[in-house]
PDB file of C-alpha atoms in Angstrom:
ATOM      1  CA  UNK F 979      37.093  71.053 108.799  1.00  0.00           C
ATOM      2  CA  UNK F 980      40.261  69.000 109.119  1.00  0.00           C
ATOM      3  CA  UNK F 981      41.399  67.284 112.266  1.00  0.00           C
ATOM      4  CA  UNK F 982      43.858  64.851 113.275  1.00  0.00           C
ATOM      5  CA  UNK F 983      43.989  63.621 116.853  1.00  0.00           C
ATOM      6  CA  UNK F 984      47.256  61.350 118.295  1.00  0.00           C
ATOM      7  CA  UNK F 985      45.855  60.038 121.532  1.00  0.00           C
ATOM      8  CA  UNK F 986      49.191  59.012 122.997  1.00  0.00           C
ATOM      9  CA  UNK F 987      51.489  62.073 124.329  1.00  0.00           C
ATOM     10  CA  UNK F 988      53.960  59.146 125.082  1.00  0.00           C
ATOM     11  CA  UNK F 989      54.835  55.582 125.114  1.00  0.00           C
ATOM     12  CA  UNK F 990      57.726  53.534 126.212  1.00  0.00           C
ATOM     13  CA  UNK F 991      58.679  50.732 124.350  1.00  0.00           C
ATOM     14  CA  UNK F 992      61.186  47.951 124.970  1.00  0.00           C
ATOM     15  CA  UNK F 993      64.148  47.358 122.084  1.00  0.00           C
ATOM     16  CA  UNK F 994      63.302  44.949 119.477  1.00  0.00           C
ATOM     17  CA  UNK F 995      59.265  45.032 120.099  1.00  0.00           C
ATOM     18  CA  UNK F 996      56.631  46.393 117.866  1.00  0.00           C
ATOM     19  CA  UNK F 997      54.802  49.087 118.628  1.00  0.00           C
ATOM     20  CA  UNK F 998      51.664  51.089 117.240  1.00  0.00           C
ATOM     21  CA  UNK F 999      50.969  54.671 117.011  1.00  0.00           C
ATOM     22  CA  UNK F1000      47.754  55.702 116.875  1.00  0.00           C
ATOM     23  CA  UNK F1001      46.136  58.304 114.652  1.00  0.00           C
ATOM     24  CA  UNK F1002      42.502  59.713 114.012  1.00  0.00           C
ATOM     25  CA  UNK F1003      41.442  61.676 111.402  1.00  0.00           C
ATOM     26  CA  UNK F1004      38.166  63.865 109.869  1.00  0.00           C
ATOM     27  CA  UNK F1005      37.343  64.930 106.881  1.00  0.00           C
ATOM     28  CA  UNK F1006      34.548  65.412 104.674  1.00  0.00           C
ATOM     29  CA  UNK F1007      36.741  65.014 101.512  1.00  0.00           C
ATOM     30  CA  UNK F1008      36.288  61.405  99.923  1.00  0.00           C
ATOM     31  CA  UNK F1009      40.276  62.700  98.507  1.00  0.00           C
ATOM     32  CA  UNK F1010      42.807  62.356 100.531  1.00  0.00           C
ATOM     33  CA  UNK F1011      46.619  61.874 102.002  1.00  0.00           C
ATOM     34  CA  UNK F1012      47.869  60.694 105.628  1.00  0.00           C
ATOM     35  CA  UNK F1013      51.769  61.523 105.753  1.00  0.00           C
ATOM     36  CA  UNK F1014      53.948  59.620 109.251  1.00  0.00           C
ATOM     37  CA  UNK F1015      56.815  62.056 110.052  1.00  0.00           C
ATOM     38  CA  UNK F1016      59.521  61.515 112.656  1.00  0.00           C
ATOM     39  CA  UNK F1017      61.247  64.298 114.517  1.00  0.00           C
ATOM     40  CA  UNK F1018      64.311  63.302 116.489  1.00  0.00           C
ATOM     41  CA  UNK F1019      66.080  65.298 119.159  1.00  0.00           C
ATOM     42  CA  UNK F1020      67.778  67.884 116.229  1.00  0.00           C
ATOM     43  CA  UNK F1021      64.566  69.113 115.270  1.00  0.00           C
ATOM     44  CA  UNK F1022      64.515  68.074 111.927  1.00  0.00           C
ATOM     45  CA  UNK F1023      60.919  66.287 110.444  1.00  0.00           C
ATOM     46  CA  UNK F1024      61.816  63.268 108.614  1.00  0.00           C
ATOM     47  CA  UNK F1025      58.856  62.114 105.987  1.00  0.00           C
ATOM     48  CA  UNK F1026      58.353  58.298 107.072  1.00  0.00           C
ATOM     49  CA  UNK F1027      54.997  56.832 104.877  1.00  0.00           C
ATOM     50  CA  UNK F1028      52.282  57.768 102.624  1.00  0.00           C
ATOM     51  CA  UNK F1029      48.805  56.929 102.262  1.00  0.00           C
ATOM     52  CA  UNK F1030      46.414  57.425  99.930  1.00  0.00           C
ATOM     53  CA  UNK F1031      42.652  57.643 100.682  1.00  0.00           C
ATOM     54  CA  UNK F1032      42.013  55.344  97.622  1.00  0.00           C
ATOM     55  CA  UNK F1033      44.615  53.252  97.708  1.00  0.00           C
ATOM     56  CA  UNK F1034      43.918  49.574  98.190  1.00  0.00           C
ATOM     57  CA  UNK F1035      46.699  48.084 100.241  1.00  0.00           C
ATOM     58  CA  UNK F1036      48.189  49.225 103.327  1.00  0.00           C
ATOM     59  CA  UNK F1037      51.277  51.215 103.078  1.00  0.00           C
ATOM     60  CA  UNK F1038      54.843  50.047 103.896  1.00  0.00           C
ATOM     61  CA  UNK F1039      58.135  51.150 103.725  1.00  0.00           C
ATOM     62  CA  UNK F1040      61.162  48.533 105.179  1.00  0.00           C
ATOM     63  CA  UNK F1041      60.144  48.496 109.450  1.00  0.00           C
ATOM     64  CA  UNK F1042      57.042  50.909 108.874  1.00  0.00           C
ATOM     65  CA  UNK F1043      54.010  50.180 107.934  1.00  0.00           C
ATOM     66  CA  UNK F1044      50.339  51.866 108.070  1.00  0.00           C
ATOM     67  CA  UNK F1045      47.548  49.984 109.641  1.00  0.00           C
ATOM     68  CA  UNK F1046      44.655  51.999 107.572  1.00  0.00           C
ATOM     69  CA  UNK F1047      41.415  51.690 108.325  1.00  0.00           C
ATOM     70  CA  UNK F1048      39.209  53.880 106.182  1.00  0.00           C
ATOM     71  CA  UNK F1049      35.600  53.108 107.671  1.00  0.00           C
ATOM     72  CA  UNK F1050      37.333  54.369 111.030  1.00  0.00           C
ATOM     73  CA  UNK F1051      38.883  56.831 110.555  1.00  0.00           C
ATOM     74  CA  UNK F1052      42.178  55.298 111.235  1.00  0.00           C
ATOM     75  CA  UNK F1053      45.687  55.559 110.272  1.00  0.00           C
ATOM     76  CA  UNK F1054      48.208  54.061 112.609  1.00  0.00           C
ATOM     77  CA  UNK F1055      51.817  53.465 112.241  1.00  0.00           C
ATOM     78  CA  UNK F1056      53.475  50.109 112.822  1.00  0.00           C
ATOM     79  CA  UNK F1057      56.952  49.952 113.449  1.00  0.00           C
ATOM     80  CA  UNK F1058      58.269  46.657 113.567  1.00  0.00           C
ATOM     81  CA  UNK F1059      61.574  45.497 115.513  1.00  0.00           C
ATOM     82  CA  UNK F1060      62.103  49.122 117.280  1.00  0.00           C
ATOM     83  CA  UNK F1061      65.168  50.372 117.747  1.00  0.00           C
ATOM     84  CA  UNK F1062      67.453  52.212 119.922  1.00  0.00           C
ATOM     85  CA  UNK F1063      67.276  55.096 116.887  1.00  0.00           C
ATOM     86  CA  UNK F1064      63.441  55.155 116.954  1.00  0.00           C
ATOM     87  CA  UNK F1065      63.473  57.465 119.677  1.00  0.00           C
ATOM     88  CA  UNK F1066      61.503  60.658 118.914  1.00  0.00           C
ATOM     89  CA  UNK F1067      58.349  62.706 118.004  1.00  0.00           C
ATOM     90  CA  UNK F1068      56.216  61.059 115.742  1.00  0.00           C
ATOM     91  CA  UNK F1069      53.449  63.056 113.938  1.00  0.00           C
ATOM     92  CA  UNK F1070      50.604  62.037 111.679  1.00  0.00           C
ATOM     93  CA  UNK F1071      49.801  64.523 108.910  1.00  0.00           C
ATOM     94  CA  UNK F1072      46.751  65.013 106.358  1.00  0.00           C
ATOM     95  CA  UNK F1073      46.397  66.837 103.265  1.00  0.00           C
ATOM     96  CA  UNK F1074      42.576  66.757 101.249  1.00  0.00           C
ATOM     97  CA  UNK F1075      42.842  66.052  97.843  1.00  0.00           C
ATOM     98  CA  UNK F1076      40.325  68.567  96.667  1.00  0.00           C
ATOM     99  CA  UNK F1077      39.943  71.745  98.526  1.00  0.00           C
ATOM    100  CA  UNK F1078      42.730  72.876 100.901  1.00  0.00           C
ATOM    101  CA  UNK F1079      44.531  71.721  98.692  1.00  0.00           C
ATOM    102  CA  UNK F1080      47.662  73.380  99.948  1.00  0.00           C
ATOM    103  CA  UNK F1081      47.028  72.505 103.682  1.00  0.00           C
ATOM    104  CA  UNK F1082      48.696  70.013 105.439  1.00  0.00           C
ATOM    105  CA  UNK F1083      47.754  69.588 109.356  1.00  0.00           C
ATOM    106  CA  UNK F1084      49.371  67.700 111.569  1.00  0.00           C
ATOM    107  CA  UNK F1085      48.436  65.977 114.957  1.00  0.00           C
ATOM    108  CA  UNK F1086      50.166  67.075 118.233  1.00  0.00           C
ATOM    109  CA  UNK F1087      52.291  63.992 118.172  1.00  0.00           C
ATOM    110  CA  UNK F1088      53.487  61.179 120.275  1.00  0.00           C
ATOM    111  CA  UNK F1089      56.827  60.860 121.513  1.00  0.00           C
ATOM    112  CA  UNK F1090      58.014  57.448 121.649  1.00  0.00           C
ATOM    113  CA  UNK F1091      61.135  56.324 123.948  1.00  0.00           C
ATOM    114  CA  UNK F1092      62.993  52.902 123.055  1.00  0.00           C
ATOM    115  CA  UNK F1093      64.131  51.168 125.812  1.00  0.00           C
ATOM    116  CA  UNK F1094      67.351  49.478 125.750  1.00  0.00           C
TER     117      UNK F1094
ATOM    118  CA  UNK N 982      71.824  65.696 104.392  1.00  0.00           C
ATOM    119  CA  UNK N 983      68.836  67.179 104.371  1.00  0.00           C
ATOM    120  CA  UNK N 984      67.454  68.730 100.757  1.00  0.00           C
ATOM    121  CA  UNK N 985      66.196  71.588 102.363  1.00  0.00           C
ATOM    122  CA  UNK N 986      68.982  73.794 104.344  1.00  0.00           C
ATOM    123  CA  UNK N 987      67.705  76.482 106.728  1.00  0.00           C
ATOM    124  CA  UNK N 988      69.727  79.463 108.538  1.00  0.00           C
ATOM    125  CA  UNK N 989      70.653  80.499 111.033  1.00  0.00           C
ATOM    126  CA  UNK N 990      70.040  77.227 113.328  1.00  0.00           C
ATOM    127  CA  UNK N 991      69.549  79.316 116.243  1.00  0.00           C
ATOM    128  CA  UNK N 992      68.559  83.061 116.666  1.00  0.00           C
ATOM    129  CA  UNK N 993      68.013  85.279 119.818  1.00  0.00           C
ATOM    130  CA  UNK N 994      66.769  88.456 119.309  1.00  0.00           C
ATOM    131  CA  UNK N 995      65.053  91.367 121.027  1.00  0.00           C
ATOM    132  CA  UNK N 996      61.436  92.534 119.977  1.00  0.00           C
ATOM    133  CA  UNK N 997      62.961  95.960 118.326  1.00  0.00           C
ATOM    134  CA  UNK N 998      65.388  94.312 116.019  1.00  0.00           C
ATOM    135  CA  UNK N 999      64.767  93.179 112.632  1.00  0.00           C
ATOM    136  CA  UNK N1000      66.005  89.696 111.465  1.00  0.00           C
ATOM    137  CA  UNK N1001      65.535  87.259 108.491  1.00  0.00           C
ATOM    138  CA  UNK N1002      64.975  83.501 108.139  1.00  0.00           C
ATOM    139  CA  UNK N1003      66.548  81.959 105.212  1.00  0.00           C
ATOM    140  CA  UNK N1004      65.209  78.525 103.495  1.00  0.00           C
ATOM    141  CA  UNK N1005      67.033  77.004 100.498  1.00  0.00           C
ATOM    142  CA  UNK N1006      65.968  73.743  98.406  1.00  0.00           C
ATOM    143  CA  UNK N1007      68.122  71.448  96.022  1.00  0.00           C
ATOM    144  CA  UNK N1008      65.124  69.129  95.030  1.00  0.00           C
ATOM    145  CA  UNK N1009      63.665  70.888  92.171  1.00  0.00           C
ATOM    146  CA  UNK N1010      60.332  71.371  93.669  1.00  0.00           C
ATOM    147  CA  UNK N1011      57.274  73.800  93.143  1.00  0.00           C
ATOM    148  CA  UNK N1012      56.037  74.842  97.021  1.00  0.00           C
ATOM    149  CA  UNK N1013      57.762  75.828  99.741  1.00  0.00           C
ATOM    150  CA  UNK N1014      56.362  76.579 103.035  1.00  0.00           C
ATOM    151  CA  UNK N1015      57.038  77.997 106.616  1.00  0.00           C
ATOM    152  CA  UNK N1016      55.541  76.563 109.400  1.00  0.00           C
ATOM    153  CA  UNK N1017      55.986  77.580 113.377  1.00  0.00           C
ATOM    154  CA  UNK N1018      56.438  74.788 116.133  1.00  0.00           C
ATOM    155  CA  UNK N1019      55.680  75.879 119.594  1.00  0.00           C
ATOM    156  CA  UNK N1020      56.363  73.724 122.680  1.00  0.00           C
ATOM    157  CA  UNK N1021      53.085  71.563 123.180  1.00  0.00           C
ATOM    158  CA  UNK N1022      50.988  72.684 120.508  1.00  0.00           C
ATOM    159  CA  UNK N1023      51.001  70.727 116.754  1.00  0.00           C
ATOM    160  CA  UNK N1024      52.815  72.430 113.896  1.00  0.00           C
ATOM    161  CA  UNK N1025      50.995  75.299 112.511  1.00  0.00           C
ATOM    162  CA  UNK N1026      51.141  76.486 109.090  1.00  0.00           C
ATOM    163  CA  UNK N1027      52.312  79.815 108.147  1.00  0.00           C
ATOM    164  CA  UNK N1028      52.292  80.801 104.574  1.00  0.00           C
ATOM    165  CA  UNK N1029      52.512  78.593 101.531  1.00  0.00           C
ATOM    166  CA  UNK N1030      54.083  79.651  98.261  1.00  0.00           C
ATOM    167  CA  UNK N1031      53.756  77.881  94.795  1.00  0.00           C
ATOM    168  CA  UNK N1032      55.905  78.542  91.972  1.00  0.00           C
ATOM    169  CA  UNK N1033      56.558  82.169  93.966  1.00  0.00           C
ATOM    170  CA  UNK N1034      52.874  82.746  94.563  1.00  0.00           C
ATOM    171  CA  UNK N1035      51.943  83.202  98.039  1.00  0.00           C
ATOM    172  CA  UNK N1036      48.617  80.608  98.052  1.00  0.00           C
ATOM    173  CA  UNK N1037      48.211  80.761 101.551  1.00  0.00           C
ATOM    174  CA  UNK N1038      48.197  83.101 104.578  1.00  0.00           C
ATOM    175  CA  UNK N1039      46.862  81.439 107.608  1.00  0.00           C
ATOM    176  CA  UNK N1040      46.192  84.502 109.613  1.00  0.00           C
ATOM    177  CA  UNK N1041      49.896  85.128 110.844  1.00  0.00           C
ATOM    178  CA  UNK N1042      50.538  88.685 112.089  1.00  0.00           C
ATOM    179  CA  UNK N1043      52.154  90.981 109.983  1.00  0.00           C
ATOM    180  CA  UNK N1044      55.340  91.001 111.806  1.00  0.00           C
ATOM    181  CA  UNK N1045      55.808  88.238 109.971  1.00  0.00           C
ATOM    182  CA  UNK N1046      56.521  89.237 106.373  1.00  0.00           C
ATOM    183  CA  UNK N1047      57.518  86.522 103.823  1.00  0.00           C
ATOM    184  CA  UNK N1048      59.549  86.324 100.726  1.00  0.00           C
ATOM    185  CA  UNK N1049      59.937  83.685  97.601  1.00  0.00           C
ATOM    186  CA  UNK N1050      62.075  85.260  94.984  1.00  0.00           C
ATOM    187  CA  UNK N1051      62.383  81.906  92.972  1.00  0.00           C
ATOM    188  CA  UNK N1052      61.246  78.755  93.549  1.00  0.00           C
ATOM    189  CA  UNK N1053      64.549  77.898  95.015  1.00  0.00           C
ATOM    190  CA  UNK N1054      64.545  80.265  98.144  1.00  0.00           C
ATOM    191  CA  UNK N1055      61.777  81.715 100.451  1.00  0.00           C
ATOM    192  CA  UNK N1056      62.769  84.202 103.524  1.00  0.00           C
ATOM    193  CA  UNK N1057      60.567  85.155 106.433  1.00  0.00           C
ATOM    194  CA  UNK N1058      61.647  88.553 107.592  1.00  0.00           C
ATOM    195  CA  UNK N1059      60.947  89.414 111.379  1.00  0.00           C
ATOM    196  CA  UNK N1060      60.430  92.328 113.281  1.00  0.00           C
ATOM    197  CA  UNK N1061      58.993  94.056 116.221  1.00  0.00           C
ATOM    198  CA  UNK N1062      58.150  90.403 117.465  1.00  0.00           C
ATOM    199  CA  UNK N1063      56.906  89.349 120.816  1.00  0.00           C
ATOM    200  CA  UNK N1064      58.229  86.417 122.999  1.00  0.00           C
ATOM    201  CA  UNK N1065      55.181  84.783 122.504  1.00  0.00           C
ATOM    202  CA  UNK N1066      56.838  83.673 119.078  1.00  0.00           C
ATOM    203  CA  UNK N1067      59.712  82.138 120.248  1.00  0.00           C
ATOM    204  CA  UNK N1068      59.247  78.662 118.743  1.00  0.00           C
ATOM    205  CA  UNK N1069      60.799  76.218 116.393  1.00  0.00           C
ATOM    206  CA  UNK N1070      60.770  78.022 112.373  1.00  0.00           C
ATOM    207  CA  UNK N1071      60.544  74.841 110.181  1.00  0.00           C
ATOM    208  CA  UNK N1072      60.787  75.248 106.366  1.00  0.00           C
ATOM    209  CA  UNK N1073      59.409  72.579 103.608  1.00  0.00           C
ATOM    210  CA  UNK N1074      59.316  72.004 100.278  1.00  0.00           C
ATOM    211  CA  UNK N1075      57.069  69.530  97.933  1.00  0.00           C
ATOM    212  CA  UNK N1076      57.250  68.872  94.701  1.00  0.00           C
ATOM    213  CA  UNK N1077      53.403  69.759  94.464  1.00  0.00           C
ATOM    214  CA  UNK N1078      50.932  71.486  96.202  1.00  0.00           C
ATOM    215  CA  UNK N1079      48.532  67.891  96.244  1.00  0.00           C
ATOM    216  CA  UNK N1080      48.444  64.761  97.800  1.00  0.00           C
ATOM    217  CA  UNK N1081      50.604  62.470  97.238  1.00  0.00           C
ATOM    218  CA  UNK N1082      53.589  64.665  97.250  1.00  0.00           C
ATOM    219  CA  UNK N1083      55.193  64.523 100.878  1.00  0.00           C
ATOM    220  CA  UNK N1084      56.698  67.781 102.754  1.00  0.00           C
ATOM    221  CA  UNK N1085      60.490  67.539 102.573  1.00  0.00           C
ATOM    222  CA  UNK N1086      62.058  69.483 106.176  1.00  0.00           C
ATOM    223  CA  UNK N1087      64.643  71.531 107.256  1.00  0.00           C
ATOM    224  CA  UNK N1088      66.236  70.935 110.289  1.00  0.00           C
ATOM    225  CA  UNK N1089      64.624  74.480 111.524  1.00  0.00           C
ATOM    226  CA  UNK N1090      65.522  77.710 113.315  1.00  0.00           C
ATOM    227  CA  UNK N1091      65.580  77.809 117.311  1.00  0.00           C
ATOM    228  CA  UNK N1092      63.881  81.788 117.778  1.00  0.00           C
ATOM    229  CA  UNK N1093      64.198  83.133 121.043  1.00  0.00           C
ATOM    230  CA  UNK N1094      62.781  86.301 121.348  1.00  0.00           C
ATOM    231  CA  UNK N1095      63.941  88.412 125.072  1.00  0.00           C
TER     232      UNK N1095
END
């Protein structure tokens, strides 16, 4: 079965910093995709990065990037220089290759709050 | 602007009436799909429809009744609901039903069911 677990409900971050959300994952499928979405304040989920379970190189797209680590399990996403706008839900999403093929799940997310 | 419009943004209704959700896409893709977001709980997926064909039904009740009449459009008519479903109603769209082909949001419809 597929599961994705975000371990952080919440984190507070100061402007400018880095910061890491974390994201776990199962599957059984050697096939597979981790989405990043962000969902600010209007509700709206806003596709951030992709990665595939074959690809070779970590994912990254301008301040995001996606610390993958496939022997754990592991999928967290970087976001460099945070800003004021970075303020929201987060969710990390999975989709199997193979069977299911029309499932994505997502994690219960992590809501991150910039400080200015 | 999003690719994927939804209406109406917000809906109240009472558990006798009978109301639809609406979910239009402008970016040529295959599936669309309806998922429900309740406060504290991760997004759960409702029904998935590819090129019009419903391909998934993830055990919703049946007071939930979806509709694709192209591949352009998908509804999700309501009625007799309980206020256990008042949630966030958050359409997507993808250009395929496999990996690496993202989910493209709406910005959702706020039910409240009294």
């Amino acid at each position: 079965a597929q599961k994705i677990t975000q371990t952080q409900p919440g984190m507070f971050v100061q402007e400018k910093e880095a910061v890491t959300l974390d994201c776990t994952y199962d599957t059984s499928d050697p096939s597979y995709g981790l989405f990043w979405y962000k969902q600010p304040s209007s509700g709206e989920m806003i596709f951030l990065i992709y990665q595939g379970s074959y690809d070779q190189q970590n994912a990254t797209e301008g301040r995001y990037s996606l610390n993958f680590q496939k022997a754990r399990k592991s999928a967290n996403l970087v976001i460099s220089a945070s800003q004021l706008g970075d303020s929201a839900m987060y969710f990390c999403a999975m989709r199997e290759g193979r069977s299911s093929a029309s499932k994505i799940i997502f994690g219960s997310g992590t809501r991150l709050s910039i400080r200015p | 602007e999003t690719g994927v419009t939804q209406t109406p943004r917000h809906l109240v209704m009472g558990m006798t009436n009978k109301k639809s959700l609406k979910c239009e896409q402008h970016l040529g893709h295959n599936a669309m799909y309806w998922y429900k977001q309740s406060a504290k709980k991760p997004l759960e997926l409702m029904f998935v429809y590819s090129l019009e064909e419903r391909v998934e039904n993830n055990s919703v009740p049946s007071r939930f009744s979806p509709e694709c009449p192209n591949s352009s459009h998908l509804f999700l008519h309501l009625h007799t609901l309980q206020p256990e479903d008042s949630a966030l109603y958050l359409c997507a769209s993808s250009q395929t039903l496999t990996s690496p082909s993202p989910l493209h949001f709406g910005n959702g419809t706020r039910l409240t069911v009294t």
